[in-house]
CSV table of C-alpha atoms and ligand atoms in Angstrom, one decimal:
chain,number,residue,atom,x,y,z
A,1,MET,CA,77.6,113.3,129.1
A,2,ARG,CA,77.8,112.9,125.3
A,3,VAL,CA,81.3,115.1,124.0
A,4,LEU,CA,81.1,115.8,120.3
A,5,ILE,CA,84.8,116.0,119.0
A,6,LEU,CA,85.0,117.6,115.5
A,7,GLY,CA,88.4,116.6,114.4
A,8,ALA,CA,91.3,114.2,114.6
A,9,GLY,CA,94.3,115.6,114.4
A,10,PRO,CA,96.4,116.1,117.4
A,11,ALA,CA,94.1,118.5,118.5
A,12,GLY,CA,91.1,116.8,118.9
A,13,LEU,CA,93.2,113.5,119.6
A,14,THR,CA,94.7,114.8,123.1
A,15,ALA,CA,91.3,116.6,124.0
A,16,ALA,CA,89.6,113.3,123.9
A,17,ARG,CA,92.8,111.6,125.7
A,18,THR,CA,92.5,114.2,128.3
A,19,LEU,CA,88.9,113.5,128.9
A,20,ARG,CA,89.0,109.8,129.2
A,21,GLU,CA,92.1,110.2,131.5
A,22,LEU,CA,90.7,112.9,133.8
A,23,ALA,CA,86.9,112.0,133.9
A,24,PRO,CA,87.1,108.7,136.7
A,25,LEU,CA,88.4,111.6,138.7
A,26,LYS,CA,85.3,113.6,138.4
A,27,SER,CA,83.5,110.3,138.7
A,28,LEU,CA,82.5,110.8,135.0
A,29,ASP,CA,82.6,108.6,132.1
A,30,PRO,CA,81.8,110.4,129.4
A,31,ALA,CA,80.5,109.1,125.6
A,32,ILE,CA,83.0,110.9,123.2
A,33,THR,CA,82.6,110.5,120.0
A,34,VAL,CA,85.2,112.1,117.1
A,35,VAL,CA,84.2,112.9,113.9
A,36,SER,CA,86.7,113.0,111.0
A,37,ALA,CA,86.3,114.3,107.2
A,38,GLU,CA,89.3,111.7,106.6
A,39,PRO,CA,89.0,108.0,106.4
A,40,PHE,CA,91.8,107.3,108.1
A,41,PRO,CA,92.9,106.8,111.9
A,42,PRO,CA,94.1,109.7,113.6
A,43,TYR,CA,97.6,110.7,111.9
A,44,SER,CA,100.2,113.3,112.1
A,45,PRO,CA,100.8,115.7,109.2
A,46,PRO,CA,104.2,116.2,110.2
A,47,ALA,CA,105.3,112.5,110.2
A,48,MET,CA,103.9,111.6,106.3
A,49,ALA,CA,106.3,112.9,104.8
A,50,ASP,CA,108.7,110.6,106.5
A,51,HIS,CA,106.3,107.8,106.3
A,52,PHE,CA,106.1,108.2,102.4
A,53,LEU,CA,109.9,107.7,102.5
A,54,THR,CA,110.3,104.7,104.5
A,55,GLY,CA,106.9,103.6,104.8
A,56,ARG,CA,107.5,104.0,108.8
A,57,GLU,CA,103.4,103.7,110.4
A,58,GLU,CA,104.5,104.4,113.5
A,59,THR,CA,104.9,108.1,113.7
A,60,LEU,CA,102.2,108.3,111.4
A,61,TYR,CA,99.4,107.1,113.7
A,62,TRP,CA,101.1,108.6,116.4
A,63,GLN,CA,98.8,107.5,119.4
A,64,GLY,CA,98.6,103.9,117.3
A,65,LYS,CA,96.0,102.4,115.0
A,66,ASP,CA,94.1,101.6,117.5
A,67,VAL,CA,93.9,104.2,119.7
A,68,CYS,CA,90.2,104.7,119.0
A,69,ASP,CA,89.8,101.7,120.9
A,70,ARG,CA,92.5,101.9,123.5
A,71,LEU,CA,90.2,105.3,124.8
A,72,ARG,CA,86.9,103.7,123.9
A,73,LEU,CA,86.2,106.8,121.2
A,74,ASP,CA,83.5,106.5,119.1
A,75,PRO,CA,84.8,107.1,115.8
A,76,VAL,CA,83.0,108.4,112.7
A,77,SER,CA,85.7,109.0,110.1
A,78,GLY,CA,85.8,110.2,106.9
A,79,GLU,CA,82.0,112.0,107.5
A,80,PRO,CA,83.1,115.9,107.0
A,81,VAL,CA,80.5,117.7,109.4
A,82,GLU,CA,78.4,120.2,107.3
A,83,ALA,CA,76.6,122.3,110.1
A,84,VAL,CA,76.4,123.1,113.5
A,85,TYR,CA,73.6,123.8,115.5
A,86,PRO,CA,73.9,125.6,119.1
A,87,GLU,CA,70.8,125.8,119.6
A,88,GLN,CA,69.4,122.3,119.4
A,89,ARG,CA,73.1,121.2,120.0
A,90,GLN,CA,73.1,118.9,117.4
A,91,VAL,CA,75.2,119.0,114.2
A,92,LEU,CA,75.0,117.7,110.5
A,93,LEU,CA,77.3,115.9,108.8
A,94,GLN,CA,77.2,115.8,105.0
A,95,ASN,CA,75.7,112.0,104.7
A,96,GLY,CA,72.7,113.8,106.2
A,97,ARG,CA,73.1,112.3,109.8
A,98,TYR,CA,72.4,114.4,112.6
A,99,LEU,CA,74.7,114.1,116.0
A,100,ASP,CA,73.6,115.0,119.6
A,101,TYR,CA,76.1,116.0,121.9
A,102,ASP,CA,75.8,117.9,125.7
A,103,ARG,CA,79.7,119.4,124.8
A,104,LEU,CA,80.8,120.0,121.8
A,105,ILE,CA,84.6,120.6,120.7
A,106,ILE,CA,86.3,122.2,117.3
A,107,ALA,CA,89.2,120.9,116.6
A,108,THR,CA,88.4,120.9,112.2
A,109,GLY,CA,92.4,122.4,111.7
A,110,SER,CA,93.3,124.3,108.7
A,111,ARG,CA,93.4,123.6,104.8
A,112,LEU,CA,95.0,124.9,102.3
A,113,TYR,CA,95.2,128.7,101.9
A,114,ALA,CA,95.9,129.3,98.3
A,115,PRO,CA,94.5,132.8,97.1
A,116,LEU,CA,96.0,132.6,93.1
A,117,GLU,CA,94.0,131.8,89.9
A,118,GLY,CA,94.1,128.0,88.7
A,119,CYS,CA,94.6,126.0,91.7
A,120,GLU,CA,91.8,124.2,90.8
A,121,LEU,CA,93.2,122.8,87.8
A,122,PRO,CA,94.5,118.9,87.4
A,123,GLY,CA,97.9,118.8,88.5
A,124,VAL,CA,98.0,121.3,90.7
A,125,TYR,CA,98.4,119.2,94.5
A,126,ASN,CA,99.0,120.2,97.9
A,127,PHE,CA,100.2,118.8,100.8
A,128,LYS,CA,98.0,119.8,104.2
A,129,SER,CA,96.3,116.7,104.3
A,130,LEU,CA,96.9,112.7,104.1
A,131,SER,CA,94.8,112.4,101.7
A,132,ALA,CA,96.1,115.1,99.7
A,133,ALA,CA,99.9,113.7,100.0
A,134,ARG,CA,98.4,110.1,99.2
A,135,GLU,CA,97.0,111.8,95.8
A,136,LEU,CA,100.3,113.4,95.2
A,137,VAL,CA,102.9,110.9,96.0
A,138,GLY,CA,100.8,108.1,93.9
A,139,LYS,CA,101.0,110.1,91.2
A,140,VAL,CA,104.4,110.4,91.7
A,141,ARG,CA,104.9,106.7,91.7
A,142,GLU,CA,102.6,106.1,88.6
A,143,GLY,CA,105.4,108.2,86.9
A,144,GLU,CA,102.7,111.0,86.4
A,145,VAL,CA,104.5,113.4,88.1
A,146,LYS,CA,108.2,114.1,87.4
A,147,ASN,CA,108.4,117.5,86.8
A,148,THR,CA,107.5,119.9,89.8
A,149,LEU,CA,107.4,123.4,91.3
A,150,VAL,CA,106.4,123.8,94.7
A,151,VAL,CA,105.0,127.7,95.0
A,152,GLY,CA,105.7,128.9,98.9
A,153,ALA,CA,108.7,127.9,100.8
A,154,GLY,CA,107.2,128.0,104.1
A,155,PHE,CA,108.2,124.8,106.3
A,156,ILE,CA,105.2,122.7,104.3
A,157,GLY,CA,106.4,123.8,101.2
A,158,VAL,CA,110.4,122.6,102.1
A,159,GLU,CA,109.4,119.7,103.3
A,160,VAL,CA,107.5,118.6,100.3
A,161,ALA,CA,110.2,119.5,98.2
A,162,VAL,CA,112.8,117.6,100.4
A,163,LEU,CA,110.7,114.6,99.8
A,164,LEU,CA,109.7,115.2,96.1
A,165,LYS,CA,113.5,114.8,95.1
A,166,ALA,CA,113.9,112.5,97.5
A,167,LEU,CA,111.3,110.5,95.4
A,168,GLY,CA,113.1,111.1,91.8
A,169,CYS,CA,111.3,114.4,90.7
A,170,SER,CA,113.2,117.7,89.5
A,171,VAL,CA,112.0,120.3,91.9
A,172,THR,CA,111.9,124.2,91.6
A,173,ILE,CA,110.7,125.8,94.9
A,174,ILE,CA,109.0,129.7,94.4
A,175,ASP,CA,108.8,132.0,97.1
A,176,LYS,CA,108.0,135.9,97.1
A,177,GLN,CA,110.4,136.3,99.9
A,178,TRP,CA,112.8,134.2,101.1
A,179,VAL,CA,113.1,130.1,102.7
A,180,MET,CA,110.8,129.7,105.4
A,181,PRO,CA,110.0,133.9,105.7
A,182,ASN,CA,107.6,133.2,109.1
A,183,ILE,CA,109.9,131.0,110.9
A,184,LEU,CA,113.7,132.7,109.8
A,185,ASP,CA,115.3,135.5,109.6
A,186,GLU,CA,117.3,135.9,106.0
A,187,GLU,CA,120.1,135.3,107.4
A,188,THR,CA,119.1,131.6,108.7
A,189,ALA,CA,117.1,130.9,105.8
A,190,GLU,CA,120.2,130.8,103.1
A,191,LEU,CA,121.9,128.0,105.3
A,192,VAL,CA,118.3,126.2,104.4
A,193,ARG,CA,118.4,127.0,101.1
A,194,GLN,CA,122.0,125.8,100.7
A,195,ASP,CA,120.8,122.9,101.9
A,196,LEU,CA,118.1,123.0,99.6
A,197,GLU,CA,120.4,123.4,96.9
A,198,ARG,CA,123.1,120.5,98.0
A,199,ARG,CA,120.2,118.8,97.2
A,200,GLY,CA,119.7,119.8,93.7
A,201,ILE,CA,116.4,121.6,94.3
A,202,VAL,CA,116.0,125.1,92.7
A,203,VAL,CA,115.3,127.7,95.0
A,204,HIS,CA,113.9,131.0,94.0
A,205,GLU,CA,113.7,133.9,96.3
A,206,HIS,CA,112.0,136.6,95.8
A,207,THR,CA,109.6,135.1,93.1
A,208,GLU,CA,106.3,135.8,93.5
A,209,ALA,CA,103.5,133.4,91.7
A,210,LEU,CA,100.5,135.5,89.8
A,211,ARG,CA,98.7,132.5,89.0
A,212,PHE,CA,98.5,128.9,88.0
A,213,SER,CA,98.7,128.9,84.0
A,214,GLY,CA,97.3,126.2,81.8
A,215,ARG,CA,93.9,125.6,80.1
A,216,LYS,CA,93.2,122.2,80.8
A,217,ARG,CA,95.6,121.1,83.1
A,218,VAL,CA,98.1,123.3,84.9
A,219,ARG,CA,101.1,123.9,82.6
A,220,GLY,CA,103.1,125.9,85.6
A,221,VAL,CA,103.1,129.4,86.9
A,222,ARG,CA,102.9,132.8,85.5
A,223,LEU,CA,104.8,135.0,88.0
A,224,VAL,CA,104.3,138.5,89.3
A,225,ASN,CA,107.1,140.4,86.7
A,226,GLY,CA,105.3,138.0,83.5
A,227,ASP,CA,108.0,135.6,82.8
A,228,ALA,CA,107.0,131.8,83.2
A,229,LEU,CA,107.7,128.6,84.5
A,230,LEU,CA,106.9,125.5,83.5
A,231,ALA,CA,106.3,122.4,84.9
A,232,ASP,CA,103.9,119.2,85.0
A,233,ALA,CA,103.0,119.1,88.3
A,234,CYS,CA,102.1,122.1,90.6
A,235,ILE,CA,102.1,122.1,94.6
A,236,ALA,CA,100.9,125.1,96.1
A,237,ALA,CA,102.3,125.2,100.0
A,238,THR,CA,100.8,129.0,99.8
A,239,GLY,CA,99.7,128.9,103.6
A,240,VAL,CA,96.9,127.3,105.6
A,241,LYS,CA,92.9,128.9,106.1
A,242,PRO,CA,90.7,127.6,109.6
A,243,ASN,CA,88.2,125.1,108.5
A,244,VAL,CA,85.4,127.3,109.3
A,245,SER,CA,83.5,127.3,106.5
A,246,PHE,CA,80.9,124.5,108.0
A,247,LEU,CA,80.2,127.1,110.6
A,248,GLU,CA,78.3,130.2,108.6
A,249,GLY,CA,75.1,131.2,110.4
A,250,SER,CA,76.2,129.3,113.4
A,251,GLY,CA,76.7,132.4,116.0
A,252,LEU,CA,80.3,131.6,116.4
A,253,ASP,CA,82.8,134.3,116.8
A,254,ILE,CA,85.1,133.6,114.1
A,255,ASP,CA,87.6,136.3,112.8
A,256,TRP,CA,90.5,134.2,110.9
A,257,GLY,CA,89.6,131.4,113.5
A,258,ILE,CA,87.6,131.0,116.3
A,259,ARG,CA,88.0,133.4,118.9
A,260,VAL,CA,88.3,131.4,122.5
A,261,ASP,CA,89.2,132.7,125.2
A,262,HIS,CA,91.9,131.6,128.1
A,263,ARG,CA,89.9,128.5,128.9
A,264,MET,CA,89.5,127.4,125.0
A,265,ARG,CA,85.9,128.8,125.4
A,266,THR,CA,83.6,130.1,121.8
A,267,ASN,CA,81.7,132.8,122.8
A,268,LEU,CA,78.4,130.0,122.7
A,269,PRO,CA,77.8,127.7,125.5
A,270,ASN,CA,79.0,124.2,125.6
A,271,ILE,CA,81.2,124.9,122.4
A,272,TRP,CA,84.9,124.8,122.5
A,273,ALA,CA,87.9,125.5,119.8
A,274,ALA,CA,91.4,124.1,119.7
A,275,GLY,CA,94.4,123.7,117.4
A,276,ASP,CA,95.0,125.5,114.0
A,277,VAL,CA,90.9,126.5,113.9
A,278,ALA,CA,91.5,128.5,116.7
A,279,GLU,CA,92.6,131.9,117.3
A,280,THR,CA,94.8,132.2,120.4
A,281,PHE,CA,96.6,134.9,122.2
A,282,ASP,CA,100.5,134.8,122.0
A,283,ARG,CA,102.4,133.7,124.8
A,284,ILE,CA,104.9,136.7,124.5
A,285,SER,CA,103.4,139.7,122.5
A,286,GLY,CA,99.5,138.9,123.8
A,287,ASP,CA,98.6,139.1,120.1
A,288,GLN,CA,95.6,137.2,118.9
A,289,TYR,CA,96.1,135.2,116.3
A,290,VAL,CA,95.9,131.7,114.7
A,291,HIS,CA,99.3,129.3,115.6
A,292,ALA,CA,99.3,126.7,113.6
A,293,ILE,CA,101.5,124.5,114.8
A,294,TRP,CA,101.4,121.0,116.6
A,295,PRO,CA,102.7,122.1,120.1
A,296,ASN,CA,100.3,124.6,120.2
A,297,ALA,CA,97.2,122.2,119.1
A,298,THR,CA,98.4,119.8,121.7
A,299,ALA,CA,98.7,121.9,124.5
A,300,GLN,CA,95.3,123.7,123.8
A,301,GLY,CA,93.6,120.6,123.3
A,302,GLU,CA,94.4,119.8,127.0
A,303,VAL,CA,93.8,122.5,128.2
A,304,VAL,CA,90.0,121.8,126.7
A,305,GLY,CA,90.1,118.6,128.1
A,306,ARG,CA,90.5,119.9,131.6
A,307,ASP,CA,87.9,122.9,131.3
A,308,VAL,CA,85.3,120.3,130.3
A,309,LEU,CA,85.4,118.1,132.6
A,310,GLY,CA,85.3,121.2,135.1
A,311,PHE,CA,89.2,121.3,136.5
A,312,GLU,CA,91.4,124.4,136.5
A,313,ALA,CA,92.0,125.1,133.3
A,314,GLY,CA,94.6,127.8,131.6
A,315,TYR,CA,96.4,128.2,128.5
A,316,ALA,CA,99.5,129.8,128.8
A,317,GLY,CA,99.1,131.2,125.4
A,318,ALA,CA,100.7,129.5,122.1
A,319,GLU,CA,104.8,129.3,121.4
A,320,GLN,CA,106.2,130.3,117.8
A,321,MET,CA,108.3,127.1,118.1
A,322,ASN,CA,109.8,125.3,115.3
A,323,SER,CA,112.5,122.7,114.5
A,324,MET,CA,113.1,121.4,111.1
A,325,LYS,CA,114.0,117.4,111.5
A,326,HIS,CA,114.5,116.7,107.8
A,327,LEU,CA,117.3,118.9,106.5
A,328,GLY,CA,121.2,118.2,106.9
A,329,MET,CA,121.5,120.2,109.9
A,330,PRO,CA,119.6,120.7,113.3
A,331,ILE,CA,117.3,124.0,113.7
A,332,MET,CA,115.6,125.5,116.1
A,333,ALA,CA,113.4,128.8,115.5
A,334,VAL,CA,111.6,130.2,118.6
A,335,GLY,CA,109.7,133.5,119.3
A,336,GLU,CA,110.3,136.5,117.4
A,337,SER,CA,112.7,136.4,113.9
A,338,LYS,CA,113.8,140.3,115.2
A,339,GLY,CA,114.5,142.7,118.2
A,340,GLU,CA,115.9,145.7,119.1
A,341,VAL,CA,119.3,143.7,119.4
A,342,THR,CA,120.7,141.0,117.6
A,343,LEU,CA,123.4,139.2,119.3
A,344,ARG,CA,125.6,136.8,116.7
A,345,ARG,CA,127.5,134.0,116.4
A,346,ARG,CA,128.9,132.9,113.2
A,347,ASP,CA,131.7,129.9,112.4
A,348,ALA,CA,131.8,127.7,109.5
A,349,THR,CA,129.1,125.6,110.4
A,350,THR,CA,126.6,127.3,113.0
A,351,LEU,CA,124.7,130.6,113.2
A,352,ARG,CA,123.3,131.4,116.3
A,353,LYS,CA,121.0,134.6,116.8
A,354,ILE,CA,119.3,136.0,119.7
A,355,PHE,CA,117.1,138.6,119.8
A,356,LEU,CA,116.1,140.7,122.7
A,357,ASP,CA,114.2,144.1,123.3
A,358,ASP,CA,114.5,146.0,126.5
A,359,GLY,CA,117.3,143.4,127.3
A,360,ARG,CA,114.9,141.2,127.1
A,361,ILE,CA,115.1,137.5,124.6
A,362,VAL,CA,112.1,137.6,122.1
A,363,GLY,CA,113.4,135.2,120.0
A,364,PHE,CA,116.4,133.0,118.6
A,365,ARG,CA,117.9,131.1,115.9
A,366,LEU,CA,120.3,128.5,116.3
A,367,ALA,CA,121.5,126.5,113.1
A,368,GLY,CA,124.2,123.6,113.1
A,369,ASP,CA,123.7,123.5,117.1
A,370,ILE,CA,120.8,123.7,119.1
A,371,ARG,CA,122.3,123.5,122.4
A,372,GLY,CA,121.1,126.3,124.4
A,373,ALA,CA,117.7,126.1,123.0
A,374,GLY,CA,116.0,125.6,126.7
A,375,THR,CA,117.4,128.0,128.1
A,376,TYR,CA,117.1,130.4,126.0
A,377,ARG,CA,113.5,129.6,125.6
A,378,ALA,CA,113.1,130.0,129.6
A,379,LEU,CA,115.0,133.7,129.9
A,380,MET,CA,112.2,134.1,126.9
A,381,LEU,CA,108.9,132.7,128.8
A,382,LYS,CA,109.9,134.4,132.0
A,383,GLY,CA,111.0,137.9,131.0
A,384,THR,CA,114.4,137.8,132.5
A,385,ASP,CA,116.6,140.9,132.0
A,386,VAL,CA,119.5,139.2,130.5
A,387,SER,CA,121.3,142.3,129.3
A,388,ARG,CA,124.0,142.1,131.7
A,389,PHE,CA,125.1,138.4,130.2
A,390,GLY,CA,126.2,140.3,126.3
A,391,GLU,CA,127.7,137.9,124.5
A,392,ASP,CA,128.2,135.3,126.8
A,393,LEU,CA,124.5,134.4,125.9
A,394,LEU,CA,125.8,133.1,122.7
A,395,ASP,CA,128.3,130.4,124.3
A,396,PRO,CA,126.3,127.3,123.7
A,397,ARG,CA,127.1,126.1,127.4
A,398,PHE,CA,125.2,128.4,128.6
A,399,ARG,CA,123.8,127.7,131.1
A,400,ILE,CA,121.1,129.1,133.8
A,401,SER,CA,122.9,127.1,137.0
A,402,ARG,CA,126.1,128.9,136.0
A,403,CYS,CA,125.1,132.0,134.4
A,404,VAL,CA,121.2,133.1,136.8
A,405,SER,CA,120.1,132.7,140.2
A,406,PRO,CA,117.4,130.8,140.3
A,407,GLU,CA,115.9,134.1,142.4
A,408,VAL,CA,116.2,135.7,138.7
A,409,LEU,CA,114.9,133.4,136.6
A,410,TYR,CA,111.7,132.1,138.8
A,411,HIS,CA,110.8,135.3,140.3
B,501,LIG,C1,103.3,118.6,106.0
B,501,LIG,C2,103.0,118.8,107.1
B,501,LIG,C3,103.9,119.2,108.1
B,501,LIG,C4,104.2,119.7,109.6
B,501,LIG,N1,104.9,120.1,110.1
B,501,LIG,C5,104.8,120.8,111.2
B,501,LIG,C6,106.4,120.3,112.2
B,501,LIG,O1,107.4,120.2,112.4
B,501,LIG,N2,106.3,121.4,113.7
B,501,LIG,C7,105.1,121.5,114.0
B,501,LIG,O2,105.0,122.1,115.0
B,501,LIG,N3,103.3,121.8,112.9
B,501,LIG,C8,103.9,120.8,111.9
B,501,LIG,N4,102.8,121.1,110.9
B,501,LIG,C9,101.3,121.6,111.8
B,501,LIG,C10,100.8,120.8,112.4
B,501,LIG,O3,100.5,119.4,111.9
B,501,LIG,C11,99.2,121.8,112.7
B,501,LIG,O4,99.5,122.5,113.5
B,501,LIG,C12,98.6,120.7,114.1
B,501,LIG,O5,98.4,118.8,113.4
B,501,LIG,C13,97.6,120.9,113.9
B,501,LIG,O6,96.2,120.2,114.5
B,501,LIG,P1,94.6,120.4,114.5
B,501,LIG,O7,94.1,119.0,115.1
B,501,LIG,O8,94.4,121.5,115.1
B,501,LIG,O9,94.5,120.3,113.2
B,501,LIG,P2,95.2,119.0,112.0
B,501,LIG,O10,95.8,118.4,112.4
B,501,LIG,O11,94.7,119.7,110.8
B,501,LIG,O12,93.6,118.1,111.6
B,501,LIG,C14,92.0,118.6,111.9
B,501,LIG,C15,91.4,117.0,111.9
B,501,LIG,O13,90.0,117.6,111.1
B,501,LIG,C16,89.2,117.3,110.3
B,501,LIG,N5,88.4,117.9,109.8
B,501,LIG,C17,88.5,118.6,108.9
B,501,LIG,N6,87.5,119.6,108.3
B,501,LIG,C18,86.0,118.6,108.8
B,501,LIG,C19,84.7,118.7,108.9
B,501,LIG,N7,84.0,119.8,108.5
B,501,LIG,N8,84.4,117.6,109.4
B,501,LIG,C20,84.9,116.7,110.4
B,501,LIG,N9,86.5,116.7,110.4
B,501,LIG,C21,86.9,117.7,110.0
B,501,LIG,C22,90.5,116.7,109.1
B,501,LIG,O14,90.2,115.0,108.7
B,501,LIG,C23,91.3,116.5,110.8
B,501,LIG,O15,90.8,115.2,111.6
B,501,LIG,C24,103.0,120.2,109.6
B,501,LIG,C25,101.3,120.2,108.9
B,501,LIG,C26,101.6,119.6,107.9
B,501,LIG,C27,100.5,119.7,106.3
């Protein structure tokens, strides 16, 4: 069996590892080829900032630089795929070479989504891939980039802002809402904003960019309110979009991402999709959309690996789950950031908020002290009615074992 995996990110690599580890149980020994658009060993995007600050490679190349040798993968690196021909079971690489497959796994991740005029101007950078991040950090180290403006304060924008400040740049970050609006409610976001400001980063919330300005090179951004912000480099961190353009005309069912079922199968035979490129369903709400975070990518990659081999495989659904590692305080954001009822506790150094619908936890935000996160998540996933615990839930020492009988949780 020839398995062709497009993409060497966490989704593709987890699929490859699962295949290699489980295949012997089915007396199989598939030939696995992993194609990647970038000329690097498989890397972890969340580890890039740390890598540029410390030079560490262990977390960046999270499975080891020699992972392809260890797993007997045939890597095709730095070769973007240009087209997929399902009828012929072939893909075409940009260099004109064709690769055949029996099973195809599409794990091409996502790219920057910057629907702003001027984003192609020289001096507009992004931090979405290792190639893009290297280019930006290289310019900083050469002294060409000093005064920076980060457009978009999602988790990638905040991460790059913190990195640029640590590398000695002056940094302004703007967002049309508040800091990390897709992850944090405004009150928790306020703590992140304060953390950024303590580092000397200028934060403008409720500030919407209209376009990048400049003729031959970016000079800054023009805002919707008519004002201008000047910078010698801008970093677009306005969102991500699945890498699906090369699939045009393939017959795959694509909305924002590639639509898949509970086994990560696409609408076409012998083709699966996983990670940021796939449109899956939310474990709590059931809504179908792209859940572009690491744990979802690896969980989906594993489901694909199992299903390709014919093992029992079912995806439990994506989760919204983020822990912020690069700030001065631990923050955990899981599930929805609002509910019919909000339980809230705040003191000088911590903030705890639990959101409930119909007596069930639909999300929580913990800042400063993330104890209890595992318990809340378990109760949330199980859909346990927690209304009788009231404010006791907010106690960081709240434990399932003490307060909830196993029957409540598991039946
Ligand atoms: C700076 C940054 C910080 C992040 N921090 C966090 C975090 O703290 N927590 C979290 O949960 N998530 C985080 N994420 C998101 C997380 O990294 C992604 O959700 C995850 O990497 C998705 O994995 P993937 O395998 O689907 O895609 P990717 O990791 O994007 O990998 C895609 C692969 O496909 C290849 N590819 C793309 N197009 C083609 C093509 N045409 N042909 C061939 N190959 C192609 C690429 O070269 C790459 O190998 C962060 C992302 C970034 C950029």
